[in-house]
PDB file of C-alpha atoms in Angstrom:
ATOM      1  CA  MET A 210      68.620 117.031  87.656  1.00 48.00           C
ATOM      2  CA  SER A 211      69.667 119.213  90.601  1.00 49.00           C
ATOM      3  CA  ALA A 212      71.160 117.323  93.566  1.00 48.00           C
ATOM      4  CA  ALA A 213      69.763 120.065  95.790  1.00 49.00           C
ATOM      5  CA  ALA A 214      66.376 118.510  95.923  1.00 50.00           C
ATOM      6  CA  GLU A 215      67.830 115.208  97.143  1.00 51.00           C
ATOM      7  CA  ARG A 216      70.047 116.297 100.052  1.00 53.00           C
ATOM      8  CA  PRO A 217      68.731 116.228 103.621  1.00 52.00           C
ATOM      9  CA  ALA A 218      68.056 119.481 105.449  1.00 49.00           C
ATOM     10  CA  SER A 219      71.020 120.898 107.239  1.00 48.00           C
ATOM     11  CA  PRO A 220      70.633 120.806 111.058  1.00 51.00           C
ATOM     12  CA  GLU A 221      71.825 124.406 111.330  1.00 60.00           C
ATOM     13  CA  VAL A 222      69.226 125.720 108.908  1.00 65.00           C
ATOM     14  CA  SER A 223      65.481 125.942 109.448  1.00 76.00           C
ATOM     15  CA  PRO A 224      63.390 123.605 107.280  1.00 79.00           C
ATOM     16  CA  GLU A 225      61.673 126.605 105.619  1.00 82.00           C
ATOM     17  CA  ALA A 226      65.025 128.292 104.754  1.00 87.00           C
ATOM     18  CA  ASP A 227      66.313 124.973 103.511  1.00 89.00           C
ATOM     19  CA  LEU A 228      63.346 124.551 101.267  1.00 91.00           C
ATOM     20  CA  ARG A 229      63.963 127.984  99.683  1.00 93.00           C
ATOM     21  CA  THR A 230      67.599 127.033  99.194  1.00 94.00           C
ATOM     22  CA  ARG A 231      66.504 123.950  97.367  1.00 94.00           C
ATOM     23  CA  LEU A 232      64.019 125.934  95.255  1.00 96.00           C
ATOM     24  CA  ALA A 233      66.699 128.398  94.244  1.00 96.00           C
ATOM     25  CA  ALA A 234      69.100 125.550  93.323  1.00 95.00           C
ATOM     26  CA  VAL A 235      66.464 123.867  91.192  1.00 94.00           C
ATOM     27  CA  ALA A 236      65.658 127.103  89.396  1.00 94.00           C
ATOM     28  CA  ARG A 237      69.334 127.878  88.665  1.00 93.00           C
ATOM     29  CA  ALA A 238      69.959 124.329  87.443  1.00 91.00           C
ATOM     30  CA  HIS A 239      67.222 124.776  84.776  1.00 91.00           C
ATOM     31  CA  GLY A 240      68.064 128.406  83.927  1.00 90.00           C
ATOM     32  CA  PHE A 241      65.098 130.030  85.596  1.00 94.00           C
ATOM     33  CA  ALA A 242      65.091 133.168  87.776  1.00 94.00           C
ATOM     34  CA  GLY A 243      63.085 131.648  90.687  1.00 96.00           C
ATOM     35  CA  ALA A 244      60.731 128.882  91.839  1.00 97.00           C
ATOM     36  CA  VAL A 245      57.601 128.441  93.814  1.00 97.00           C
ATOM     37  CA  TYR A 246      56.581 125.328  95.685  1.00 97.00           C
ATOM     38  CA  MET A 247      52.987 125.192  96.684  1.00 95.00           C
ATOM     39  CA  HIS A 248      51.005 122.436  98.310  1.00 92.00           C
ATOM     40  CA  VAL A 249      47.489 123.369  97.359  1.00 88.00           C
ATOM     41  CA  GLY A 250      45.813 120.608  99.296  1.00 80.00           C
ATOM     42  CA  HIS A 251      42.008 120.174  98.665  1.00 69.00           C
ATOM     43  CA  VAL A 252      41.300 123.825  99.181  1.00 69.00           C
ATOM     44  CA  LEU A 253      40.146 124.536  95.657  1.00 70.00           C
ATOM     45  CA  ASP A 254      37.306 122.025  96.254  1.00 56.00           C
ATOM     46  CA  GLY A 255      36.399 123.513  99.571  1.00 47.00           C
ATOM     47  CA  ALA A 256      33.848 126.077  98.322  1.00 43.00           C
ATOM     48  CA  ALA A 257      31.024 124.600 100.289  1.00 43.00           C
ATOM     49  CA  ASP A 258      32.009 126.796 103.250  1.00 45.00           C
ATOM     50  CA  PRO A 259      32.292 130.416 101.953  1.00 47.00           C
ATOM     51  CA  SER A 260      33.698 131.577 105.255  1.00 47.00           C
ATOM     52  CA  PHE A 261      36.715 129.285 104.781  1.00 50.00           C
ATOM     53  CA  ALA A 262      38.966 131.230 102.460  1.00 54.00           C
ATOM     54  CA  PRO A 263      41.361 128.958 100.568  1.00 65.00           C
ATOM     55  CA  ALA A 264      44.959 129.060 101.466  1.00 71.00           C
ATOM     56  CA  PRO A 265      47.615 126.645 100.398  1.00 77.00           C
ATOM     57  CA  ARG A 266      48.899 124.131 103.001  1.00 77.00           C
ATOM     58  CA  ARG A 267      52.456 125.231 102.124  1.00 87.00           C
ATOM     59  CA  LEU A 268      54.012 127.957 100.131  1.00 93.00           C
ATOM     60  CA  ALA A 269      57.700 128.714  99.632  1.00 94.00           C
ATOM     61  CA  ALA A 270      59.082 130.974  96.936  1.00 96.00           C
ATOM     62  CA  THR A 271      62.272 132.549  95.522  1.00 96.00           C
ATOM     63  CA  GLY A 272      63.084 134.955  92.689  1.00 95.00           C
ATOM     64  CA  GLY A 273      60.820 137.859  93.582  1.00 95.00           C
ATOM     65  CA  PHE A 274      57.537 135.934  94.041  1.00 97.00           C
ATOM     66  CA  ASP A 275      55.953 137.525  97.131  1.00 96.00           C
ATOM     67  CA  GLY A 276      54.466 134.678  99.066  1.00 93.00           C
ATOM     68  CA  GLU A 277      53.283 136.797 101.902  1.00 92.00           C
ATOM     69  CA  ARG A 278      51.209 139.009  99.699  1.00 94.00           C
ATOM     70  CA  TYR A 279      49.934 135.982  97.787  1.00 94.00           C
ATOM     71  CA  LEU A 280      48.580 134.581 101.039  1.00 90.00           C
ATOM     72  CA  ARG A 281      47.342 137.952 102.420  1.00 88.00           C
ATOM     73  CA  ARG A 282      45.408 138.824  99.212  1.00 90.00           C
ATOM     74  CA  ASP A 283      43.871 135.315  98.921  1.00 87.00           C
ATOM     75  CA  TYR A 284      45.290 134.915  95.404  1.00 93.00           C
ATOM     76  CA  LEU A 285      44.945 131.186  95.364  1.00 91.00           C
ATOM     77  CA  ARG A 286      41.145 131.472  94.800  1.00 87.00           C
ATOM     78  CA  HIS A 287      41.813 133.146  91.433  1.00 92.00           C
ATOM     79  CA  ASP A 288      45.226 131.740  90.390  1.00 95.00           C
ATOM     80  CA  PRO A 289      44.834 130.017  86.963  1.00 95.00           C
ATOM     81  CA  LEU A 290      48.203 128.228  87.383  1.00 96.00           C
ATOM     82  CA  ALA A 291      47.263 126.665  90.685  1.00 95.00           C
ATOM     83  CA  ALA A 292      43.847 125.680  89.362  1.00 93.00           C
ATOM     84  CA  ARG A 293      45.405 123.926  86.365  1.00 94.00           C
ATOM     85  CA  ALA A 294      48.207 122.283  88.451  1.00 95.00           C
ATOM     86  CA  ALA A 295      45.548 120.801  90.720  1.00 91.00           C
ATOM     87  CA  THR A 296      44.186 118.680  87.831  1.00 91.00           C
ATOM     88  CA  GLU A 297      47.189 118.078  85.602  1.00 94.00           C
ATOM     89  CA  PHE A 298      49.558 115.189  85.695  1.00 94.00           C
ATOM     90  CA  THR A 299      52.316 116.312  83.384  1.00 95.00           C
ATOM     91  CA  PRO A 300      54.414 119.546  83.302  1.00 95.00           C
ATOM     92  CA  PHE A 301      53.083 122.562  81.321  1.00 95.00           C
ATOM     93  CA  ALA A 302      54.670 125.736  80.075  1.00 94.00           C
ATOM     94  CA  TRP A 303      52.945 129.057  80.552  1.00 95.00           C
ATOM     95  CA  THR A 304      53.262 132.820  79.866  1.00 94.00           C
ATOM     96  CA  LEU A 305      51.289 135.642  81.334  1.00 94.00           C
ATOM     97  CA  SER A 306      50.288 136.741  77.791  1.00 92.00           C
ATOM     98  CA  SER A 307      48.579 133.394  77.184  1.00 93.00           C
ATOM     99  CA  LEU A 308      46.594 133.313  80.358  1.00 95.00           C
ATOM    100  CA  ASP A 309      42.994 134.375  80.270  1.00 91.00           C
ATOM    101  CA  ARG A 310      42.294 137.331  82.605  1.00 88.00           C
ATOM    102  CA  GLY A 311      38.726 136.106  82.905  1.00 86.00           C
ATOM    103  CA  SER A 312      37.701 138.349  85.773  1.00 91.00           C
ATOM    104  CA  PRO A 313      38.864 141.457  87.674  1.00 94.00           C
ATOM    105  CA  ALA A 314      40.077 139.155  90.489  1.00 93.00           C
ATOM    106  CA  ARG A 315      42.110 137.014  88.172  1.00 95.00           C
ATOM    107  CA  ALA A 316      43.497 140.078  86.391  1.00 96.00           C
ATOM    108  CA  ARG A 317      44.780 141.364  89.796  1.00 96.00           C
ATOM    109  CA  VAL A 318      46.537 138.118  90.413  1.00 97.00           C
ATOM    110  CA  LEU A 319      48.261 138.202  87.076  1.00 97.00           C
ATOM    111  CA  ALA A 320      49.188 141.834  87.478  1.00 97.00           C
ATOM    112  CA  ALA A 321      50.830 140.984  90.731  1.00 97.00           C
ATOM    113  CA  PHE A 322      52.862 138.189  88.945  1.00 97.00           C
ATOM    114  CA  ALA A 323      53.995 140.702  86.379  1.00 97.00           C
ATOM    115  CA  ALA A 324      55.042 143.179  89.034  1.00 97.00           C
ATOM    116  CA  TRP A 325      57.095 140.415  90.652  1.00 97.00           C
ATOM    117  CA  GLY A 326      58.808 139.527  87.351  1.00 96.00           C
ATOM    118  CA  VAL A 327      56.947 136.178  87.216  1.00 96.00           C
ATOM    119  CA  GLU A 328      55.975 136.336  83.603  1.00 95.00           C
ATOM    120  CA  ALA A 329      56.633 132.830  82.207  1.00 95.00           C
ATOM    121  CA  GLY A 330      57.637 129.386  83.308  1.00 95.00           C
ATOM    122  CA  VAL A 331      56.836 125.740  83.595  1.00 96.00           C
ATOM    123  CA  VAL A 332      54.777 123.928  86.218  1.00 97.00           C
ATOM    124  CA  ALA A 333      55.352 120.411  87.441  1.00 97.00           C
ATOM    125  CA  PRO A 334      52.312 119.018  89.290  1.00 96.00           C
ATOM    126  CA  VAL A 335      52.339 116.495  92.040  1.00 95.00           C
ATOM    127  CA  GLN A 336      49.134 114.599  92.593  1.00 92.00           C
ATOM    128  CA  ASP A 337      48.781 113.530  96.211  1.00 86.00           C
ATOM    129  CA  HIS A 338      45.510 111.793  96.658  1.00 74.00           C
ATOM    130  CA  ALA A 339      45.439 111.835 100.426  1.00 69.00           C
ATOM    131  CA  LEU A 340      46.583 115.370 101.045  1.00 75.00           C
ATOM    132  CA  GLY A 341      45.725 117.093  97.812  1.00 80.00           C
ATOM    133  CA  PRO A 342      47.881 118.280  94.898  1.00 90.00           C
ATOM    134  CA  ALA A 343      51.148 120.343  95.026  1.00 94.00           C
ATOM    135  CA  PHE A 344      53.307 121.760  92.357  1.00 97.00           C
ATOM    136  CA  LEU A 345      56.685 123.313  91.441  1.00 97.00           C
ATOM    137  CA  ASN A 346      56.583 126.372  89.322  1.00 97.00           C
ATOM    138  CA  LEU A 347      59.936 127.495  87.831  1.00 96.00           C
ATOM    139  CA  HIS A 348      59.532 131.122  86.624  1.00 96.00           C
ATOM    140  CA  ARG A 349      61.342 133.856  84.727  1.00 94.00           C
ATOM    141  CA  ARG A 350      60.655 137.082  82.979  1.00 93.00           C
ATOM    142  CA  GLU A 351      59.066 136.378  79.581  1.00 85.00           C
ATOM    143  CA  ALA A 352      61.938 137.950  77.709  1.00 77.00           C
ATOM    144  CA  ASP A 353      64.535 135.595  79.253  1.00 73.00           C
ATOM    145  CA  SER A 354      65.281 132.845  76.746  1.00 66.00           C
ATOM    146  CA  ALA A 355      67.853 130.945  78.783  1.00 61.00           C
ATOM    147  CA  ALA A 356      65.447 128.711  80.635  1.00 62.00           C
ATOM    148  CA  ARG A 357      65.196 125.090  79.735  1.00 71.00           C
ATOM    149  CA  ALA A 358      63.092 122.306  81.132  1.00 74.00           C
ATOM    150  CA  ASP A 359      63.422 118.500  81.125  1.00 86.00           C
ATOM    151  CA  GLU A 360      59.865 117.339  81.963  1.00 88.00           C
ATOM    152  CA  GLY A 361      60.926 114.092  83.580  1.00 90.00           C
ATOM    153  CA  ALA A 362      63.575 115.856  85.714  1.00 91.00           C
ATOM    154  CA  LEU A 363      61.038 118.462  86.768  1.00 93.00           C
ATOM    155  CA  LEU A 364      58.475 115.961  87.849  1.00 94.00           C
ATOM    156  CA  LEU A 365      61.100 114.156  89.892  1.00 94.00           C
ATOM    157  CA  GLU A 366      62.303 117.396  91.487  1.00 94.00           C
ATOM    158  CA  ALA A 367      58.737 118.387  92.353  1.00 96.00           C
ATOM    159  CA  ALA A 368      58.038 114.941  93.891  1.00 95.00           C
ATOM    160  CA  ARG A 369      61.218 115.000  95.954  1.00 93.00           C
ATOM    161  CA  LEU A 370      60.469 118.486  97.209  1.00 93.00           C
ATOM    162  CA  HIS A 371      56.920 117.459  98.067  1.00 93.00           C
ATOM    163  CA  ALA A 372      58.156 114.381  99.925  1.00 91.00           C
ATOM    164  CA  ALA A 373      60.606 116.506 101.900  1.00 89.00           C
ATOM    165  CA  VAL A 374      57.884 118.920 102.966  1.00 88.00           C
ATOM    166  CA  ARG A 375      55.572 116.080 104.015  1.00 83.00           C
ATOM    167  CA  ALA A 376      58.338 114.658 106.141  1.00 80.00           C
ATOM    168  CA  ALA A 377      58.319 117.774 108.292  1.00 72.00           C
ATOM    169  CA  PRO A 378      54.690 118.783 108.408  1.00 57.00           C
ATOM    170  CA  ALA A 379      54.917 121.154 111.420  1.00 56.00           C
ATOM    171  CA  ALA A 380      57.938 123.029 110.020  1.00 51.00           C
ATOM    172  CA  PHE A 381      56.057 125.304 107.595  1.00 49.00           C
ATOM    173  CA  GLY A 382      53.219 126.685 109.727  1.00 46.00           C
ATOM    174  CA  GLU A 383      50.476 124.151 109.241  1.00 46.00           C
ATOM    175  CA  THR A 384      47.543 125.221 111.305  1.00 42.00           C
ATOM    176  CA  THR A 385      45.319 122.207 110.888  1.00 42.00           C
ATOM    177  CA  ARG A 386      47.253 119.135 111.830  1.00 44.00           C
ATOM    178  CA  PRO A 387      46.005 115.640 110.868  1.00 42.00           C
ATOM    179  CA  ASP A 388      46.509 114.482 114.506  1.00 41.00           C
ATOM    180  CA  ARG A 389      44.064 116.975 115.872  1.00 63.00           C
ATOM    181  CA  LEU A 390      41.252 114.723 114.833  1.00 77.00           C
ATOM    182  CA  SER A 391      40.936 111.209 116.068  1.00 82.00           C
ATOM    183  CA  ALA A 392      40.504 108.351 113.615  1.00 82.00           C
ATOM    184  CA  ARG A 393      36.850 107.970 114.716  1.00 89.00           C
ATOM    185  CA  GLU A 394      36.262 111.741 114.176  1.00 88.00           C
ATOM    186  CA  MET A 395      37.680 111.534 110.674  1.00 87.00           C
ATOM    187  CA  GLN A 396      35.522 108.458 109.934  1.00 90.00           C
ATOM    188  CA  VAL A 397      32.291 110.324 110.795  1.00 93.00           C
ATOM    189  CA  LEU A 398      33.310 113.363 108.946  1.00 92.00           C
ATOM    190  CA  ARG A 399      34.187 111.383 105.822  1.00 90.00           C
ATOM    191  CA  LEU A 400      30.843 109.560 105.940  1.00 93.00           C
ATOM    192  CA  ALA A 401      29.109 112.894 106.492  1.00 93.00           C
ATOM    193  CA  ALA A 402      30.979 114.258 103.375  1.00 91.00           C
ATOM    194  CA  MET A 403      29.584 111.296 101.396  1.00 91.00           C
ATOM    195  CA  GLY A 404      26.093 112.302 102.372  1.00 92.00           C
ATOM    196  CA  ARG A 405      25.408 109.631 104.988  1.00 93.00           C
ATOM    197  CA  THR A 406      22.865 110.422 107.719  1.00 94.00           C
ATOM    198  CA  GLU A 407      23.753 110.070 111.323  1.00 94.00           C
ATOM    199  CA  GLN A 408      21.765 106.798 111.481  1.00 94.00           C
ATOM    200  CA  GLU A 409      23.576 105.425 108.479  1.00 95.00           C
ATOM    201  CA  THR A 410      26.911 106.406 109.929  1.00 94.00           C
ATOM    202  CA  ALA A 411      26.106 104.735 113.214  1.00 94.00           C
ATOM    203  CA  ALA A 412      25.212 101.521 111.430  1.00 95.00           C
ATOM    204  CA  ALA A 413      28.361 101.618 109.320  1.00 93.00           C
ATOM    205  CA  LEU A 414      30.682 102.198 112.290  1.00 93.00           C
ATOM    206  CA  ALA A 415      28.732 100.118 114.852  1.00 93.00           C
ATOM    207  CA  LEU A 416      28.023 103.146 116.961  1.00 91.00           C
ATOM    208  CA  SER A 417      24.935 104.639 118.546  1.00 93.00           C
ATOM    209  CA  ARG A 418      23.473 107.711 116.968  1.00 92.00           C
ATOM    210  CA  ARG A 419      24.428 109.600 120.076  1.00 92.00           C
ATOM    211  CA  GLY A 420      27.959 108.358 119.676  1.00 91.00           C
ATOM    212  CA  VAL A 421      28.029 109.709 116.126  1.00 93.00           C
ATOM    213  CA  GLN A 422      26.747 113.009 117.288  1.00 92.00           C
ATOM    214  CA  PHE A 423      29.454 113.088 120.026  1.00 91.00           C
ATOM    215  CA  HIS A 424      32.349 112.555 117.523  1.00 90.00           C
ATOM    216  CA  LEU A 425      30.798 115.039 115.140  1.00 92.00           C
ATOM    217  CA  ALA A 426      30.518 117.696 117.882  1.00 89.00           C
ATOM    218  CA  ARG A 427      34.201 117.125 118.793  1.00 87.00           C
ATOM    219  CA  ALA A 428      35.271 117.442 115.236  1.00 87.00           C
ATOM    220  CA  VAL A 429      33.284 120.640 114.733  1.00 86.00           C
ATOM    221  CA  ASP A 430      34.947 122.096 117.865  1.00 82.00           C
ATOM    222  CA  LYS A 431      38.484 121.060 116.873  1.00 80.00           C
ATOM    223  CA  LEU A 432      38.127 122.550 113.449  1.00 79.00           C
ATOM    224  CA  ALA A 433      36.574 125.751 114.880  1.00 74.00           C
ATOM    225  CA  ALA A 434      33.621 125.378 112.432  1.00 78.00           C
ATOM    226  CA  ALA A 435      30.105 126.712 112.859  1.00 83.00           C
ATOM    227  CA  ASN A 436      28.411 123.410 112.161  1.00 87.00           C
ATOM    228  CA  LYS A 437      28.841 119.912 110.602  1.00 90.00           C
ATOM    229  CA  THR A 438      28.696 121.195 107.060  1.00 89.00           C
ATOM    230  CA  ALA A 439      31.411 123.738 107.688  1.00 85.00           C
ATOM    231  CA  ALA A 440      33.508 121.114 109.530  1.00 86.00           C
ATOM    232  CA  VAL A 441      33.293 118.733 106.584  1.00 87.00           C
ATOM    233  CA  ALA A 442      34.273 121.531 104.171  1.00 85.00           C
ATOM    234  CA  ARG A 443      37.224 122.460 106.367  1.00 81.00           C
ATOM    235  CA  ALA A 444      38.372 118.917 106.727  1.00 81.00           C
ATOM    236  CA  VAL A 445      38.276 118.291 103.008  1.00 79.00           C
ATOM    237  CA  SER A 446      40.011 121.630 102.241  1.00 71.00           C
ATOM    238  CA  ALA A 447      42.769 120.864 104.708  1.00 70.00           C
ATOM    239  CA  GLY A 448      43.349 117.458 103.239  1.00 70.00           C
ATOM    240  CA  LEU A 449      42.298 115.707 106.440  1.00 74.00           C
ATOM    241  CA  ILE A 450      39.737 113.533 104.619  1.00 78.00           C
ATOM    242  CA  ALA A 451      39.422 112.543 101.022  1.00 70.00           C
ATOM    243  CA  ILE A 452      36.095 111.716  99.338  1.00 67.00           C
TER     244      ILE A 452
END
C-alpha cells in the first residue's frame, strides 16, 4: 500500500495538485502508468432532466488521461468504466479490447482513451450512499505487463482518496454545494423525488401547502432549474438528496 494516499495535504500545495501527486504515487506503487480519481456522484441516475448533462463531481487524473477533454466532451454519459464502477463493490480489471463499443458515442470515448494511452487497468469502486459512487482507475498501455494490483490495497487506497476529497469539498471546483440548500428545502425536494404531492409533503413536514410551495420555489431558484422536476433531477444528480 502506498503511504501517499494517507499523508495530509501539504500547506504549500493546492489540494488539487496534492491529489494528483497522490494519484501518481499510487500508480507508481502498483506499477501503472497513471491514475484517475472520479467522484461520479448520482449523475448517471439523473437522466430525468435531459438539459442537465452529467458531469462528475470531481475528476483528477495523471499519466496522459485528459480530464479537461473528458469533461468538455461529456464523456461520462457514455463511459462504460464509470457506469460499471457506479454499481460494483469490488475491483475489476479491464482492457479496451474487451469493452463493448456499443454505440458511436461510446466508441468515441474508447478511442479517446486509446489516444491517451489508457488501454488497460484496474478500477477500485467506492460506494458512497449519500453523495454517490466514486472510483480509482489505475491505467496503463495494454502491452505493459509490469502492473500488479492487490485488490484489498486498492480498495483502501480508493477509500482514503475519496475521504480526502470529501474533507475539502470546495477545493476541486464543486459548483453545487450542499449548504446552498436549507435542510427544509432538501426535505421537500426529497419527498418530491419520492412522488409525494404538495399536500402529502405538507402533512409529513407539518407545513402548510403554501409553505411547501415556498421551499420548493427557493430550491428551484437555487439550483437554477426550470421547474420542480428539473430541480429534483439536479439535486439527485449532484448528490444533494438520496432516494
